[in-house]
Amino acid sequence: MTTPPAPARDTAPTPTRAASVYVHAPFCARRCFYCDFAVSVRRAGGAEEWLEALRGEVALLEREGLFELADALDTLYVGGGTPSLLGPDAMSGLADVLGRERLGATGFEWTAEANPESLTPDVAASWCAAGVNRISLGLQTFHEPALRWMGRLHGSEGPVAAVRAARDAGIGNVSVDLIFGLPASLGRSWDEDLGRALDLGVPHVSLYGLTVEYGTPLGRAVREGRETPVDEEQYRAEFLRAAEVLVGAGYEHYEVSNFALPGFRSRHNAVYWHGGPYLGLGNGAHAYAPPVRRWNHRDWTEYRESVGAGASPEAEREHLTAQATRLERVWLGLRTSEGVAIGSLPRRADALLGRWVAAGLAARAGDAIRLTTEGWLLLDELTVDLDQVLGADADLGDGPHTA
Ligand code: SF4
């Protein structure tokens, strides 16, 4: 008697289950002086065409086979662009596109970004009713001349009204973005901005250092000598001062750019920092189904037309090698206050880590090595140094360490 052959195995790759989703909102009422994000300028509206495009992209997911939406999402992050510009009904529409039944799990975090001038009481109340439970507010500064220089549309009282609108609607979990490294010629007081941000009483603060991107009006102005970027010393001093003030006020400096009161860390961003899978929807959105990272067409019209024609909006993808994944994990780990497990690094890194510790750029925390605030200022340089050690060694995690 012969044994019947085993049935052929289905070799189609299993789609990655996405429990964390990023959705890009493409529109801004005006492009800021320094911005090179994937935005399309529009005074208001656009929610219907945005939702229609997203509906099309979600329908394509099944055919592509790379992702499937989890039955219950852990985190949803709507960034932009300016999501609050889409009007009060956009988040409810998004809930329909993704499936309302996916959005109610215990601990589910739904963040939406807003700018002060468009986070009206009406928008905040509708967002809360739709299920948004965290708002990230693009405050940047309270300094009127700096706001005008940046091309922002709100005044110094805008953030106060926006935070009040969020709270009155029932959303107390508000994060504010503050920008540092503005040109000294603007005369902005960083201490005053930090103080006024603290006065808002919000549980989360994110810092952004102004960078001069080549293709922006600011980049052009710097090349033509009309603007002078901030010098390194001021940049460094403002970052350190922010850390001092915020930590002194009880915030945990839990990632290079992020501070939270206990219990208010961003759960969505933690997925990025820990190398977890996430789906990205919308123009320019990135997605990660380890080891594949892919991103959509950056241009709104190209993205929209692609989805409208029933074609994937994917612009490109890359397959990360095991070594690239490992290096990325180290870089991401060094961004966080948890740091990197020393046992995951080769022994040949010990001398380098020892030098960091001696220079006050890193510290041991149990079995991990983490950067200090001074070290975070040099994050990119330190990562390059470590990359040179790790890149030459395929056998990571190879025994006891001395660092
Ligand atoms: S609001 Fe944000 S996304 Fe929009 S133009 Fe300004 S910086 Fe860019």
CSV table of C-alpha atoms and ligand atoms in Angstrom, one decimal:
chain,number,residue,atom,x,y,z
A,1,MET,CA,0.0,0.0,0.0
A,2,THR,CA,1.4,3.4,-0.9
A,3,THR,CA,1.0,6.5,1.1
A,4,PRO,CA,-1.1,9.1,-0.7
A,5,PRO,CA,0.9,12.2,-1.6
A,6,ALA,CA,0.5,15.1,0.8
A,7,PRO,CA,-1.7,17.9,-0.5
A,8,ALA,CA,0.2,20.7,-2.1
A,9,ARG,CA,0.8,23.5,0.3
A,10,ASP,CA,-0.5,26.9,-0.4
A,11,THR,CA,2.7,28.9,-0.9
A,12,ALA,CA,1.1,32.3,-1.3
A,13,PRO,CA,2.6,34.6,1.3
A,14,THR,CA,0.5,35.3,4.4
A,15,PRO,CA,-0.6,38.9,4.5
A,16,THR,CA,0.7,40.9,7.4
A,17,ARG,CA,-2.0,41.7,9.9
A,18,ALA,CA,-2.0,45.5,10.4
A,19,ALA,CA,-3.2,46.5,13.9
A,20,SER,CA,-1.6,50.0,13.5
A,21,VAL,CA,-2.6,52.2,10.7
A,22,TYR,CA,-1.3,55.6,9.5
A,23,VAL,CA,-3.6,57.7,7.3
A,24,HIS,CA,-2.3,60.7,5.5
A,25,ALA,CA,-4.5,63.8,5.1
A,26,PRO,CA,-3.2,65.7,2.0
A,27,PHE,CA,-4.5,69.2,2.3
A,28,CYS,CA,-3.2,72.4,4.0
A,29,ALA,CA,-4.7,75.9,3.7
A,30,ARG,CA,-1.3,77.3,3.0
A,31,ARG,CA,2.1,75.8,2.6
A,32,CYS,CA,4.4,76.8,5.5
A,33,PHE,CA,7.7,78.5,4.6
A,34,TYR,CA,9.8,75.5,5.7
A,35,CYS,CA,7.6,72.6,4.8
A,36,ASP,CA,8.4,69.8,2.4
A,37,PHE,CA,5.7,67.4,3.3
A,38,ALA,CA,3.3,65.8,0.8
A,39,VAL,CA,0.7,68.5,0.9
A,40,SER,CA,-1.7,70.0,-1.5
A,41,VAL,CA,-2.9,73.6,-0.9
A,42,ARG,CA,-6.6,74.0,-0.5
A,43,ARG,CA,-8.6,76.5,1.5
A,44,ALA,CA,-11.1,74.1,2.9
A,45,GLY,CA,-13.0,70.9,2.3
A,46,GLY,CA,-11.9,67.9,0.2
A,47,ALA,CA,-13.2,65.3,2.7
A,48,GLU,CA,-15.3,63.5,0.2
A,49,GLU,CA,-12.6,62.9,-2.4
A,50,TRP,CA,-10.2,62.0,0.3
A,51,LEU,CA,-12.5,59.4,1.7
A,52,GLU,CA,-13.3,58.0,-1.8
A,53,ALA,CA,-9.6,57.6,-2.5
A,54,LEU,CA,-9.0,55.8,0.8
A,55,ARG,CA,-12.0,53.6,0.2
A,56,GLY,CA,-10.4,52.6,-3.1
A,57,GLU,CA,-7.0,51.9,-1.5
A,58,VAL,CA,-8.5,49.7,1.3
A,59,ALA,CA,-10.4,47.7,-1.4
A,60,LEU,CA,-7.1,47.1,-3.2
A,61,LEU,CA,-5.4,45.7,-0.1
A,62,GLU,CA,-7.0,42.3,-0.5
A,63,ARG,CA,-5.9,42.0,-4.1
A,64,GLU,CA,-2.3,43.0,-3.2
A,65,GLY,CA,-2.0,40.4,-0.5
A,66,LEU,CA,0.7,42.3,1.5
A,67,PHE,CA,-1.6,43.5,4.3
A,68,GLU,CA,-4.9,42.7,5.9
A,69,LEU,CA,-6.6,45.0,8.4
A,70,ALA,CA,-6.8,43.5,11.9
A,71,ASP,CA,-10.2,42.8,13.3
A,72,ALA,CA,-9.5,45.2,16.1
A,73,LEU,CA,-6.9,48.0,15.6
A,74,ASP,CA,-4.5,49.0,18.4
A,75,THR,CA,-3.7,52.4,17.0
A,76,LEU,CA,-4.8,54.7,14.2
A,77,TYR,CA,-2.9,57.9,13.4
A,78,VAL,CA,-4.3,60.5,11.0
A,79,GLY,CA,-1.5,62.9,10.1
A,80,GLY,CA,-0.9,65.4,7.4
A,81,GLY,CA,-1.3,67.9,6.0
A,82,THR,CA,-4.0,69.3,8.2
A,83,PRO,CA,-6.6,66.7,9.1
A,84,SER,CA,-8.7,69.4,10.9
A,85,LEU,CA,-9.1,71.2,7.6
A,86,LEU,CA,-11.2,68.4,6.3
A,87,GLY,CA,-14.1,69.5,8.5
A,88,PRO,CA,-16.2,67.9,11.2
A,89,ASP,CA,-17.4,64.8,9.4
A,90,ALA,CA,-14.1,63.5,8.0
A,91,MET,CA,-13.2,61.2,10.9
A,92,SER,CA,-16.6,59.7,11.1
A,93,GLY,CA,-16.3,59.0,7.3
A,94,LEU,CA,-12.9,57.4,8.0
A,95,ALA,CA,-14.4,55.2,10.6
A,96,ASP,CA,-16.8,53.9,7.9
A,97,VAL,CA,-14.0,53.3,5.4
A,98,LEU,CA,-11.9,51.3,7.9
A,99,GLY,CA,-14.9,49.6,9.5
A,100,ARG,CA,-16.3,50.9,12.8
A,101,GLU,CA,-16.2,47.5,14.4
A,102,ARG,CA,-12.4,47.6,14.2
A,103,LEU,CA,-12.1,50.8,16.2
A,104,GLY,CA,-13.5,50.1,19.7
A,105,ALA,CA,-11.0,47.8,21.4
A,106,THR,CA,-9.9,48.4,24.9
A,107,GLY,CA,-6.9,50.7,24.9
A,108,PHE,CA,-7.4,51.7,21.2
A,109,GLU,CA,-5.6,54.9,20.5
A,110,TRP,CA,-6.9,57.2,17.7
A,111,THR,CA,-4.8,60.3,17.2
A,112,ALA,CA,-5.6,63.0,14.7
A,113,GLU,CA,-3.4,66.0,13.9
A,114,ALA,CA,-4.9,69.5,14.0
A,115,ASN,CA,-3.9,73.1,13.5
A,116,PRO,CA,-5.3,75.6,16.0
A,117,GLU,CA,-7.2,77.7,13.4
A,118,SER,CA,-9.3,74.7,12.2
A,119,LEU,CA,-9.8,72.7,15.5
A,120,THR,CA,-13.1,74.4,16.2
A,121,PRO,CA,-15.5,73.3,18.9
A,122,ASP,CA,-17.6,71.7,16.2
A,123,VAL,CA,-14.7,69.7,14.7
A,124,ALA,CA,-13.5,68.6,18.1
A,125,ALA,CA,-17.0,67.4,19.2
A,126,SER,CA,-17.5,65.5,15.9
A,127,TRP,CA,-14.0,63.9,16.2
A,128,CYS,CA,-14.8,62.8,19.8
A,129,ALA,CA,-18.1,61.3,18.7
A,130,ALA,CA,-16.3,59.4,15.9
A,131,GLY,CA,-13.9,57.9,18.3
A,132,VAL,CA,-10.8,60.1,18.2
A,133,ASN,CA,-9.3,60.1,21.7
A,134,ARG,CA,-6.0,61.9,21.2
A,135,ILE,CA,-5.2,65.1,19.3
A,136,SER,CA,-1.8,66.3,18.2
A,137,LEU,CA,-1.8,70.1,17.8
A,138,GLY,CA,0.6,72.0,15.6
A,139,LEU,CA,1.3,74.8,17.9
A,140,GLN,CA,5.0,75.5,17.0
A,141,THR,CA,5.3,78.9,18.8
A,142,PHE,CA,3.2,81.6,20.5
A,143,HIS,CA,5.5,84.3,19.1
A,144,GLU,CA,3.4,86.3,16.6
A,145,PRO,CA,6.3,87.5,14.3
A,146,ALA,CA,7.6,83.9,14.2
A,147,LEU,CA,4.1,82.5,13.3
A,148,ARG,CA,3.8,85.0,10.4
A,149,TRP,CA,7.4,84.2,9.3
A,150,MET,CA,6.5,80.5,9.2
A,151,GLY,CA,3.3,81.2,7.3
A,152,ARG,CA,1.1,79.8,10.0
A,153,LEU,CA,-2.5,80.9,10.0
A,154,HIS,CA,-3.2,81.0,13.8
A,155,GLY,CA,-2.3,83.7,16.3
A,156,SER,CA,-0.7,83.4,19.7
A,157,GLU,CA,-4.1,82.7,21.4
A,158,GLY,CA,-5.1,80.0,18.9
A,159,PRO,CA,-3.6,77.1,20.8
A,160,VAL,CA,-5.4,78.1,24.0
A,161,ALA,CA,-8.7,78.1,22.2
A,162,ALA,CA,-7.9,74.8,20.4
A,163,VAL,CA,-6.9,73.0,23.6
A,164,ARG,CA,-10.1,74.3,25.3
A,165,ALA,CA,-12.2,73.0,22.3
A,166,ALA,CA,-10.6,69.6,22.6
A,167,ARG,CA,-11.2,69.4,26.4
A,168,ASP,CA,-14.7,70.7,26.2
A,169,ALA,CA,-15.4,68.0,23.6
A,170,GLY,CA,-14.0,65.3,25.9
A,171,ILE,CA,-10.5,64.8,24.5
A,172,GLY,CA,-8.0,65.7,27.3
A,173,ASN,CA,-5.2,63.6,25.7
A,174,VAL,CA,-3.6,66.4,23.7
A,175,SER,CA,0.0,66.6,22.4
A,176,VAL,CA,1.5,69.9,21.2
A,177,ASP,CA,4.3,70.4,18.7
A,178,LEU,CA,6.9,73.0,19.5
A,179,ILE,CA,9.5,74.1,17.1
A,180,PHE,CA,13.0,75.1,18.1
A,181,GLY,CA,16.0,76.4,16.2
A,182,LEU,CA,14.2,79.3,14.6
A,183,PRO,CA,16.5,82.1,13.3
A,184,ALA,CA,17.7,84.3,16.1
A,185,SER,CA,16.7,87.4,14.0
A,186,LEU,CA,13.0,86.6,14.8
A,187,GLY,CA,13.6,87.5,18.4
A,188,ARG,CA,11.5,84.6,19.7
A,189,SER,CA,11.9,83.7,23.4
A,190,TRP,CA,12.2,79.9,23.7
A,191,ASP,CA,11.7,80.1,27.5
A,192,GLU,CA,8.5,82.0,27.0
A,193,ASP,CA,7.2,79.5,24.5
A,194,LEU,CA,8.1,76.6,26.9
A,195,GLY,CA,6.3,78.3,29.7
A,196,ARG,CA,3.2,79.1,27.8
A,197,ALA,CA,3.1,75.5,26.5
A,198,LEU,CA,3.3,74.2,30.1
A,199,ASP,CA,0.5,76.6,31.0
A,200,LEU,CA,-1.8,74.7,28.6
A,201,GLY,CA,-1.5,71.7,30.9
A,202,VAL,CA,-1.4,69.1,28.1
A,203,PRO,CA,0.1,65.7,28.9
A,204,HIS,CA,2.4,65.4,25.8
A,205,VAL,CA,4.9,67.6,24.0
A,206,SER,CA,6.8,66.9,20.8
A,207,LEU,CA,9.9,69.0,19.8
A,208,TYR,CA,10.8,69.7,16.2
A,209,GLY,CA,14.1,71.3,15.3
A,210,LEU,CA,13.8,73.5,12.2
A,211,THR,CA,15.6,72.0,9.3
A,212,VAL,CA,16.3,73.8,6.0
A,213,GLU,CA,15.1,71.5,3.2
A,214,TYR,CA,16.5,72.2,-0.3
A,215,GLY,CA,13.2,72.5,-2.2
A,216,THR,CA,11.3,74.8,0.2
A,217,PRO,CA,11.0,78.6,0.1
A,218,LEU,CA,13.1,78.6,3.2
A,219,GLY,CA,15.8,76.6,1.4
A,220,ARG,CA,15.8,79.0,-1.5
A,221,ALA,CA,15.9,82.0,0.9
A,222,VAL,CA,19.0,80.5,2.6
A,223,ARG,CA,20.7,79.8,-0.7
A,224,GLU,CA,20.1,83.4,-1.8
A,225,GLY,CA,21.4,84.8,1.5
A,226,ARG,CA,18.1,86.2,2.6
A,227,GLU,CA,17.8,84.0,5.7
A,228,THR,CA,20.4,82.7,8.1
A,229,PRO,CA,19.8,79.3,9.6
A,230,VAL,CA,20.2,79.0,13.3
A,231,ASP,CA,23.8,78.3,14.5
A,232,GLU,CA,24.6,74.9,16.1
A,233,GLU,CA,25.1,76.4,19.6
A,234,GLN,CA,21.6,77.9,19.8
A,235,TYR,CA,20.1,74.7,18.4
A,236,ARG,CA,21.9,72.7,21.0
A,237,ALA,CA,21.1,75.1,23.8
A,238,GLU,CA,17.4,75.2,23.0
A,239,PHE,CA,17.1,71.4,22.9
A,240,LEU,CA,18.8,71.0,26.2
A,241,ARG,CA,16.8,73.8,27.8
A,242,ALA,CA,13.5,72.2,26.6
A,243,ALA,CA,14.6,68.9,28.2
A,244,GLU,CA,15.5,70.6,31.4
A,245,VAL,CA,12.2,72.5,31.7
A,246,LEU,CA,9.9,69.7,30.6
A,247,VAL,CA,11.6,67.0,32.7
A,248,GLY,CA,11.6,69.5,35.6
A,249,ALA,CA,7.8,69.8,35.2
A,250,GLY,CA,7.3,66.1,35.5
A,251,TYR,CA,7.4,65.0,31.8
A,252,GLU,CA,9.3,61.8,30.9
A,253,HIS,CA,11.8,62.3,28.1
A,254,TYR,CA,10.9,59.0,26.5
A,255,GLU,CA,12.2,59.5,23.0
A,256,VAL,CA,14.6,62.0,21.5
A,257,SER,CA,11.8,64.4,20.5
A,258,ASN,CA,9.0,63.4,22.8
A,259,PHE,CA,8.0,64.1,26.4
A,260,ALA,CA,4.9,62.7,28.2
A,261,LEU,CA,3.4,62.8,31.6
A,262,PRO,CA,3.2,59.3,33.1
A,263,GLY,CA,0.7,57.2,31.1
A,264,PHE,CA,0.5,59.5,28.1
A,265,ARG,CA,3.2,58.2,25.8
A,266,SER,CA,2.3,57.8,22.1
A,267,ARG,CA,1.4,54.2,21.5
A,268,HIS,CA,1.3,54.6,17.7
A,269,ASN,CA,4.8,56.0,17.4
A,270,ALA,CA,6.1,53.2,19.7
A,271,VAL,CA,5.2,50.8,16.9
A,272,TYR,CA,7.6,52.6,14.6
A,273,TRP,CA,10.3,52.7,17.2
A,274,HIS,CA,10.0,49.0,18.0
A,275,GLY,CA,10.1,48.0,14.4
A,276,GLY,CA,6.5,46.7,14.4
A,277,PRO,CA,4.3,46.3,11.3
A,278,TYR,CA,2.0,49.1,10.2
A,279,LEU,CA,-0.1,50.0,7.3
A,280,GLY,CA,0.0,53.4,5.6
A,281,LEU,CA,-2.9,54.8,3.6
A,282,GLY,CA,-3.0,58.0,1.5
A,283,ASN,CA,-0.5,59.8,-0.6
A,284,GLY,CA,3.1,59.6,0.5
A,285,ALA,CA,2.2,57.1,3.3
A,286,HIS,CA,4.7,54.5,4.3
A,287,ALA,CA,3.9,51.0,5.3
A,288,TYR,CA,6.0,48.2,6.8
A,289,ALA,CA,5.3,44.5,6.6
A,290,PRO,CA,8.7,43.2,7.8
A,291,PRO,CA,11.0,42.9,5.9
A,292,VAL,CA,9.1,44.9,3.2
A,293,ARG,CA,8.8,48.7,3.4
A,294,ARG,CA,6.7,50.4,0.8
A,295,TRP,CA,5.4,53.9,0.1
A,296,ASN,CA,2.7,55.5,-1.9
A,297,HIS,CA,2.9,58.1,-4.6
A,298,ARG,CA,3.7,61.4,-2.9
A,299,ASP,CA,1.6,63.6,-5.2
A,300,TRP,CA,-2.1,63.7,-4.2
A,301,THR,CA,-3.3,63.8,-7.8
A,302,GLU,CA,-1.1,60.9,-8.9
A,303,TYR,CA,-2.2,58.9,-5.9
A,304,ARG,CA,-5.8,59.6,-6.4
A,305,GLU,CA,-5.8,58.8,-10.1
A,306,SER,CA,-4.0,55.6,-9.5
A,307,VAL,CA,-6.5,54.4,-6.9
A,308,GLY,CA,-9.4,55.7,-9.0
A,309,ALA,CA,-8.2,53.5,-11.9
A,310,GLY,CA,-8.1,50.4,-9.6
A,311,ALA,CA,-4.2,50.4,-9.6
A,312,SER,CA,-2.0,50.2,-6.6
A,313,PRO,CA,-0.8,53.6,-5.5
A,314,GLU,CA,2.5,52.1,-4.4
A,315,ALA,CA,5.4,54.2,-5.7
A,316,GLU,CA,8.2,51.9,-4.5
A,317,ARG,CA,9.2,49.2,-2.1
A,318,GLU,CA,12.4,47.9,-0.5
A,319,HIS,CA,13.2,44.6,1.0
A,320,LEU,CA,15.3,45.1,4.1
A,321,THR,CA,18.1,42.7,4.5
A,322,ALA,CA,18.6,41.1,7.9
A,323,GLN,CA,21.6,43.3,8.5
A,324,ALA,CA,19.7,46.5,7.4
A,325,THR,CA,16.9,45.5,9.8
A,326,ARG,CA,19.3,45.0,12.6
A,327,LEU,CA,21.0,48.3,12.0
A,328,GLU,CA,17.6,50.1,11.8
A,329,ARG,CA,16.5,48.5,15.1
A,330,VAL,CA,19.6,49.8,16.8
A,331,TRP,CA,19.1,53.3,15.5
A,332,LEU,CA,15.4,53.2,16.5
A,333,GLY,CA,16.3,51.8,19.9
A,334,LEU,CA,18.8,54.6,20.5
A,335,ARG,CA,16.1,57.1,19.9
A,336,THR,CA,14.2,55.9,22.9
A,337,SER,CA,14.8,56.0,26.6
A,338,GLU,CA,14.7,52.2,26.7
A,339,GLY,CA,17.9,52.1,24.6
A,340,VAL,CA,19.3,49.0,23.1
A,341,ALA,CA,19.9,45.7,24.8
A,342,ILE,CA,23.7,45.4,25.2
A,343,GLY,CA,23.4,41.6,24.6
A,344,SER,CA,22.1,42.3,21.1
A,345,LEU,CA,25.3,44.0,20.1
A,346,PRO,CA,28.6,42.4,19.2
A,347,ARG,CA,31.4,42.5,21.8
A,348,ARG,CA,33.5,44.5,19.4
A,349,ALA,CA,31.1,47.4,20.1
A,350,ASP,CA,32.1,47.5,23.8
A,351,ALA,CA,35.0,49.9,23.3
A,352,LEU,CA,32.9,52.3,21.4
A,353,LEU,CA,30.0,52.1,24.0
A,354,GLY,CA,32.6,52.6,26.8
A,355,ARG,CA,33.8,55.8,25.1
A,356,TRP,CA,30.2,57.1,24.9
A,357,VAL,CA,29.6,56.4,28.6
A,358,ALA,CA,32.9,58.1,29.5
A,359,ALA,CA,32.0,61.2,27.5
A,360,GLY,CA,28.5,61.4,29.1
A,361,LEU,CA,26.8,60.6,25.8
A,362,ALA,CA,25.3,57.3,27.0
A,363,ALA,CA,24.6,55.4,30.2
A,364,ARG,CA,23.9,51.9,31.2
A,365,ALA,CA,20.4,51.2,32.3
A,366,GLY,CA,20.2,47.6,33.5
A,367,ASP,CA,21.1,45.4,30.5
A,368,ALA,CA,20.6,48.2,28.0
A,369,ILE,CA,22.7,51.1,26.8
A,370,ARG,CA,20.8,54.4,26.3
A,371,LEU,CA,21.8,57.8,25.1
A,372,THR,CA,21.7,60.8,27.5
A,373,THR,CA,20.2,64.1,26.4
A,374,GLU,CA,23.6,65.2,25.2
A,375,GLY,CA,23.9,62.0,23.3
A,376,TRP,CA,20.6,62.5,21.6
A,377,LEU,CA,21.9,65.7,20.2
A,378,LEU,CA,24.5,63.6,18.4
A,379,LEU,CA,22.2,60.7,17.6
A,380,ASP,CA,23.0,60.6,13.9
A,381,GLU,CA,26.8,60.8,14.3
A,382,LEU,CA,26.7,58.1,17.1
A,383,THR,CA,24.6,55.8,15.0
A,384,VAL,CA,27.0,56.2,12.0
A,385,ASP,CA,29.9,55.2,14.4
A,386,LEU,CA,28.0,52.2,15.7
A,387,ASP,CA,26.9,51.2,12.2
A,388,GLN,CA,30.6,50.9,11.2
A,389,VAL,CA,31.1,48.4,14.0
A,390,LEU,CA,27.8,46.5,13.4
A,391,GLY,CA,28.0,46.6,9.6
A,392,ALA,CA,31.2,44.6,9.7
A,393,ASP,CA,29.9,41.9,12.0
A,394,ALA,CA,27.2,39.5,11.0
A,395,ASP,CA,27.2,37.7,14.4
A,396,LEU,CA,25.4,40.1,16.8
A,397,GLY,CA,24.6,39.2,20.3
A,398,ASP,CA,27.7,37.1,20.8
A,399,GLY,CA,28.4,36.8,24.5
A,400,PRO,CA,29.2,38.8,27.7
A,401,HIS,CA,29.9,42.5,27.4
A,402,THR,CA,31.9,44.9,29.5
A,403,ALA,CA,30.3,48.2,28.4
B,1,SF4,S1,0.6,72.9,8.4
B,1,SF4,FE1,2.2,71.3,8.6
B,1,SF4,S2,1.9,70.0,6.8
B,1,SF4,FE2,0.8,71.9,6.4
B,1,SF4,S3,2.2,73.2,5.3
B,1,SF4,FE3,2.4,73.7,7.4
B,1,SF4,S4,4.1,72.4,8.2
B,1,SF4,FE4,3.4,71.5,6.2
